[in-house]
Amino acid sequence: MTKTIHILLLALLGTAISATAQIKVKSAIDTASITIGDHTRLTITAENPGQAFLLFPAPDEIAQNGIEVISQRLDTTLDANGKILNISQQSTITAFSEGVDTVNPLAVRYQPQGDSATTLWTEPLYLAVNSVEVDTTQAIKDIEDIMKVPLTFREVLPWILLALGIAAIAVVLWFLYKHLKKRKKPEPEHKKPSIPADTLALGQLEQLRTEGLWKQGRAKEYHTTLTDILRQYLYNQYDIDATEMTSDQIAEACESIADIDAEQTGVLREILQTADLVKFAKAEPQPWEHDRSMSQSVDFVTQTANATKQRLQQIQMQQKQQNKTE
């Protein structure tokens, strides 16, 4: 199953859609009847989201009345201009108890830009779960004894040749390994920069801001560089190998860091997902959205670094007090 997380998506449309436009939400199941343990797909679609924050149901909200969630993923439908029109959440579900299970109405929460949050509810759905049919009219039969047939040399010969071939390959590989090991040069040790991680990151962010790449029509390069700076900061400051992680994996890793609270993790998730939309969905953010990602990044680095410094200072003070008492 996918990790149990809320999926937050900022739908960016270049067309002029009112912030108060109603979002249409609908849900459907591919098949309403399955055999115990089989899979089917539950799809929730939000139409014409406009410039709104969307929050789809998490797996634990869908997992009810005997239904279990195997995995989740998001899909987007683009128009000819590359603007996001429809966003759908597809959940693979199953059930292991016979009967009719109910998918109660599910909440899809959205918040237009500059407006209050609103909750929409899907229609209830029903899933019939059928047991495996067993033919009880047939008598139970004993398992027949296995017949022992003597092996012939012709039958054993291919296995002997296979073993000799594997042994020959192993010998060749061993000599190659010894030869390459002698020629292999030691890799340089990866060292972190000597300057503080937050000082380095803030300097890089300021340089990126002054370059104004998005004003030159290079929005993808701008957001890629912005998130690369944050990924490197997380590695330098907290040893999170963010350069090798997806956006969701980075947010989950931050949840285990004491110096990064839930609000800051949410801000980081928003920055990364905005960049993903620009890089992969060819979204075109508004000018204020470029500036917002920059200011959010600066605040994230500053606040988390200050939290770390304060925690280390408290530890030092406690150690000094303990030394005095001793």
XYZ file of C-alpha atoms in Angstrom:
326
model
C 0.000 0.000 0.000
C 1.109 3.556 -0.536
C 2.098 5.509 2.524
C -0.778 7.060 4.412
C -0.547 10.691 3.513
C -2.856 13.509 2.457
C -2.345 14.580 -1.122
C -2.266 18.342 -1.463
C -2.389 19.751 -4.995
C -2.320 23.354 -6.185
C -4.201 23.483 -9.493
C -2.742 26.260 -11.611
C -4.835 27.602 -14.509
C -3.749 30.358 -16.859
C -7.345 31.085 -17.914
C -9.339 33.617 -15.933
C -11.520 31.528 -13.606
C -13.282 33.164 -10.673
C -11.942 32.205 -7.204
C -15.496 31.512 -6.109
C -16.293 29.146 -8.996
C -17.879 25.938 -7.819
C -15.806 22.761 -8.080
C -17.642 19.679 -9.365
C -16.692 16.454 -7.631
C -17.772 12.969 -8.670
C -16.754 9.434 -7.754
C -17.080 6.039 -9.407
C -15.957 2.418 -9.030
C -14.731 0.526 -12.117
C -16.747 -2.550 -11.158
C -19.339 -2.829 -8.398
C -18.870 -6.600 -7.937
C -15.634 -8.450 -7.158
C -14.479 -11.788 -5.770
C -12.923 -11.776 -2.291
C -9.367 -10.441 -2.543
C -9.749 -9.068 -6.090
C -8.908 -5.428 -6.849
C -10.982 -2.631 -8.351
C -10.436 1.092 -8.759
C -12.213 3.968 -6.988
C -11.844 7.265 -8.890
C -12.634 10.706 -7.444
C -12.554 13.543 -9.992
C -12.547 17.310 -9.325
C -13.525 19.383 -12.378
C -12.396 22.956 -13.059
C -10.527 23.582 -9.757
C -9.242 27.013 -10.746
C -6.609 28.538 -8.446
C -7.545 26.438 -5.414
C -5.828 24.175 -2.925
C -7.263 20.635 -3.174
C -7.177 17.984 -0.465
C -8.333 14.532 -1.568
C -9.345 11.753 0.866
C -6.457 9.880 2.465
C -6.345 6.041 2.463
C -7.614 5.819 6.051
C -10.708 7.859 5.089
C -11.534 5.458 2.257
C -10.708 2.296 4.242
C -14.062 1.698 5.947
C -16.755 -0.970 6.210
C -14.340 -3.779 5.282
C -12.721 -1.959 2.334
C -8.914 -1.692 2.188
C -6.777 0.666 0.058
C -3.893 -0.920 -1.877
C -2.435 2.184 -3.549
C -3.246 5.741 -4.639
C -2.142 8.041 -7.431
C -3.150 11.367 -9.018
C -3.877 12.049 -12.697
C -4.427 15.375 -14.460
C -6.216 16.195 -17.718
C -4.804 19.097 -19.730
C -6.391 21.193 -22.431
C -4.682 22.228 -25.669
C -2.875 25.082 -23.917
C -1.433 22.803 -21.232
C -3.666 24.128 -18.417
C -4.959 21.730 -15.759
C -8.710 21.171 -16.170
C -9.495 17.995 -14.240
C -7.678 16.301 -11.367
C -8.540 12.739 -10.384
C -7.435 10.536 -7.481
C -7.379 6.836 -8.317
C -7.386 4.413 -5.393
C -6.933 0.663 -5.875
C -9.187 -1.054 -3.315
C -10.047 -4.593 -2.213
C -12.145 -6.422 0.401
C -11.876 -9.762 2.199
C -15.357 -10.228 3.654
C -18.366 -11.474 1.712
C -21.315 -9.131 1.374
C -22.064 -5.611 0.205
C -19.598 -3.025 1.479
C -20.391 0.680 1.460
C -18.062 3.508 0.558
C -19.534 6.322 2.613
C -19.528 9.883 1.217
C -15.939 11.120 1.048
C -14.801 14.682 1.718
C -12.893 16.672 -0.906
C -11.711 19.912 0.624
C -10.691 22.952 -1.396
C -9.800 26.573 -0.722
C -9.859 29.152 -3.539
C -7.167 31.804 -3.486
C -8.135 34.453 -0.902
C -11.323 32.643 0.156
C -12.351 30.326 2.984
C -12.089 26.539 2.837
C -15.059 24.476 1.612
C -15.832 20.755 1.787
C -17.626 18.818 -0.953
C -18.941 15.267 -0.484
C -19.048 12.458 -2.986
C -22.042 10.185 -3.448
C -22.048 6.883 -1.494
C -20.942 3.855 -3.492
C -21.545 0.130 -3.031
C -19.226 -2.803 -3.630
C -20.511 -6.374 -3.739
C -17.937 -8.918 -2.553
C -18.563 -12.519 -3.634
C -17.004 -15.664 -2.173
C -15.173 -18.281 -4.230
C -17.559 -20.973 -5.436
C -16.751 -24.536 -4.295
C -18.240 -27.583 -6.005
C -19.546 -29.546 -2.991
C -21.099 -32.251 -5.207
C -17.714 -33.806 -5.947
C -16.270 -36.384 -3.526
C -13.009 -35.744 -1.729
C -10.183 -37.727 -3.323
C -6.926 -38.939 -1.838
C -3.648 -37.738 -3.285
C -2.029 -40.434 -5.389
C 1.463 -41.655 -4.478
C 4.345 -40.206 -6.438
C 5.874 -42.648 -8.900
C 9.652 -42.973 -8.621
C 11.438 -43.130 -11.959
C 15.219 -43.772 -12.032
C 17.366 -41.057 -13.562
C 19.374 -41.789 -16.697
C 22.766 -40.350 -17.604
C 21.180 -38.509 -20.527
C 18.886 -36.666 -18.103
C 21.729 -35.804 -15.707
C 24.201 -34.726 -18.418
C 22.606 -31.269 -19.094
C 22.803 -30.443 -15.383
C 26.451 -31.496 -15.247
C 27.250 -29.269 -18.222
C 25.292 -26.398 -16.665
C 27.226 -26.714 -13.397
C 30.554 -26.763 -15.277
C 29.511 -23.700 -17.268
C 28.519 -21.785 -14.122
C 31.807 -22.729 -12.479
C 33.762 -21.501 -15.521
C 31.872 -18.196 -15.547
C 32.483 -17.782 -11.811
C 36.235 -18.288 -12.291
C 36.357 -15.728 -15.105
C 34.379 -13.189 -13.072
C 36.656 -13.722 -10.068
C 39.789 -12.983 -12.139
C 38.117 -9.909 -13.652
C 37.162 -8.674 -10.182
C 40.727 -9.088 -8.894
C 42.092 -7.293 -11.946
C 39.672 -4.367 -11.738
C 40.117 -4.062 -7.980
C 43.817 -3.387 -8.476
C 43.109 -0.670 -11.043
C 40.211 0.961 -9.201
C 41.095 4.324 -7.704
C 39.676 5.353 -4.342
C 36.713 7.706 -4.702
C 37.148 11.157 -3.143
C 35.465 11.489 0.220
C 32.257 13.509 0.083
C 32.528 16.397 2.496
C 29.909 18.892 3.519
C 30.669 22.604 3.075
C 32.485 24.278 5.959
C 30.050 27.207 6.119
C 26.707 26.762 7.934
C 24.003 25.068 5.858
C 21.479 27.911 6.300
C 24.030 30.591 5.339
C 24.898 28.691 2.155
C 21.240 28.088 1.239
C 20.123 31.685 1.902
C 22.997 32.998 -0.231
C 22.031 30.692 -3.103
C 18.362 31.696 -2.808
C 19.257 35.393 -2.929
C 21.391 34.820 -6.026
C 18.511 32.940 -7.687
C 16.094 35.745 -6.788
C 18.293 38.431 -8.337
C 18.720 36.423 -11.556
C 14.943 36.541 -12.135
C 14.871 33.453 -14.358
C 11.074 33.213 -14.435
C 10.891 36.780 -15.782
C 12.964 35.558 -18.736
C 10.498 32.772 -19.537
C 12.632 30.166 -17.728
C 10.109 29.156 -15.053
C 11.062 25.469 -15.169
C 14.762 26.262 -14.579
C 13.812 28.678 -11.790
C 11.727 26.162 -9.814
C 14.198 23.318 -10.459
C 17.070 25.382 -9.056
C 14.913 26.522 -6.122
C 14.050 22.976 -5.048
C 17.636 21.793 -5.625
C 18.813 24.413 -3.121
C 16.275 23.165 -0.544
C 17.217 19.523 -1.157
C 20.912 20.319 -0.606
C 20.060 22.311 2.540
C 18.174 19.340 4.016
C 21.188 17.106 3.343
C 23.711 19.548 4.808
C 21.576 20.399 7.859
C 19.792 17.132 8.713
C 21.533 14.402 6.656
C 18.366 13.829 4.606
C 19.451 12.473 1.201
C 16.788 14.618 -0.477
C 18.541 14.677 -3.855
C 17.568 11.026 -4.344
C 13.969 11.347 -3.048
C 10.600 12.274 -4.513
C 8.664 15.234 -3.151
C 6.447 13.008 -0.984
C 9.452 11.098 0.377
C 11.167 14.351 1.351
C 8.073 15.569 3.219
C 7.807 12.240 5.066
C 11.491 12.383 6.036
C 11.012 15.896 7.453
C 8.192 14.646 9.687
C 10.767 12.685 11.721
C 12.995 15.750 12.308
C 12.320 17.416 15.659
C 13.407 20.852 14.428
C 10.859 20.858 11.555
C 7.242 21.218 12.690
C 4.110 20.180 10.794
C 3.439 23.680 9.449
C 6.927 23.973 7.989
C 6.619 20.485 6.481
C 3.361 21.556 4.822
C 5.027 24.674 3.389
C 7.892 22.567 2.014
C 5.419 20.117 0.449
C 3.645 23.051 -1.247
C 6.932 24.403 -2.671
C 7.927 20.988 -4.042
C 4.518 20.231 -5.533
C 4.362 23.649 -7.226
C 7.748 22.899 -8.787
C 6.546 19.434 -9.876
C 3.583 20.987 -11.674
C 5.886 23.377 -13.510
C 8.425 20.665 -14.404
C 6.138 17.754 -15.271
C 2.670 19.205 -16.033
C 3.984 22.300 -17.849
C 1.975 24.565 -15.567
C 2.415 28.325 -15.865
C 2.264 29.953 -12.403
C 1.267 33.563 -11.888
C 4.057 36.064 -11.058
C 3.012 36.201 -7.406
C 3.333 32.419 -7.185
C 6.998 32.566 -8.213
C 7.664 35.149 -5.503
C 5.666 33.143 -2.962
C 7.778 30.014 -3.547
C 10.917 32.094 -3.018
C 9.681 33.757 0.203
C 8.417 30.416 1.544
C 11.833 28.852 0.862
C 13.661 31.640 2.699
C 11.277 31.336 5.672
C 11.665 27.537 5.737
C 15.474 27.705 5.858
C 15.507 30.529 8.417
C 12.921 29.022 10.769
C 14.291 25.471 10.763
C 17.881 26.658 11.212
C 16.829 28.869 14.165
C 14.973 25.938 15.726
C 18.107 23.794 15.469
C 20.291 26.511 16.992
C 17.882 27.011 19.899
C 17.762 23.279 20.595
C 21.558 23.016 20.615
C 21.826 26.022 22.940
C 19.375 24.420 25.369
C 21.413 21.212 25.355
C 24.605 23.147 26.095
C 22.948 25.035 28.957
C 21.653 21.787 30.458
C 25.119 20.247 30.261
C 26.661 23.286 31.963
C 24.086 23.134 34.759
C 24.695 19.416 35.191
C 28.450 19.976 35.405
C 27.952 22.617 38.103
C 25.786 20.312 40.234
C 28.395 17.576 39.988
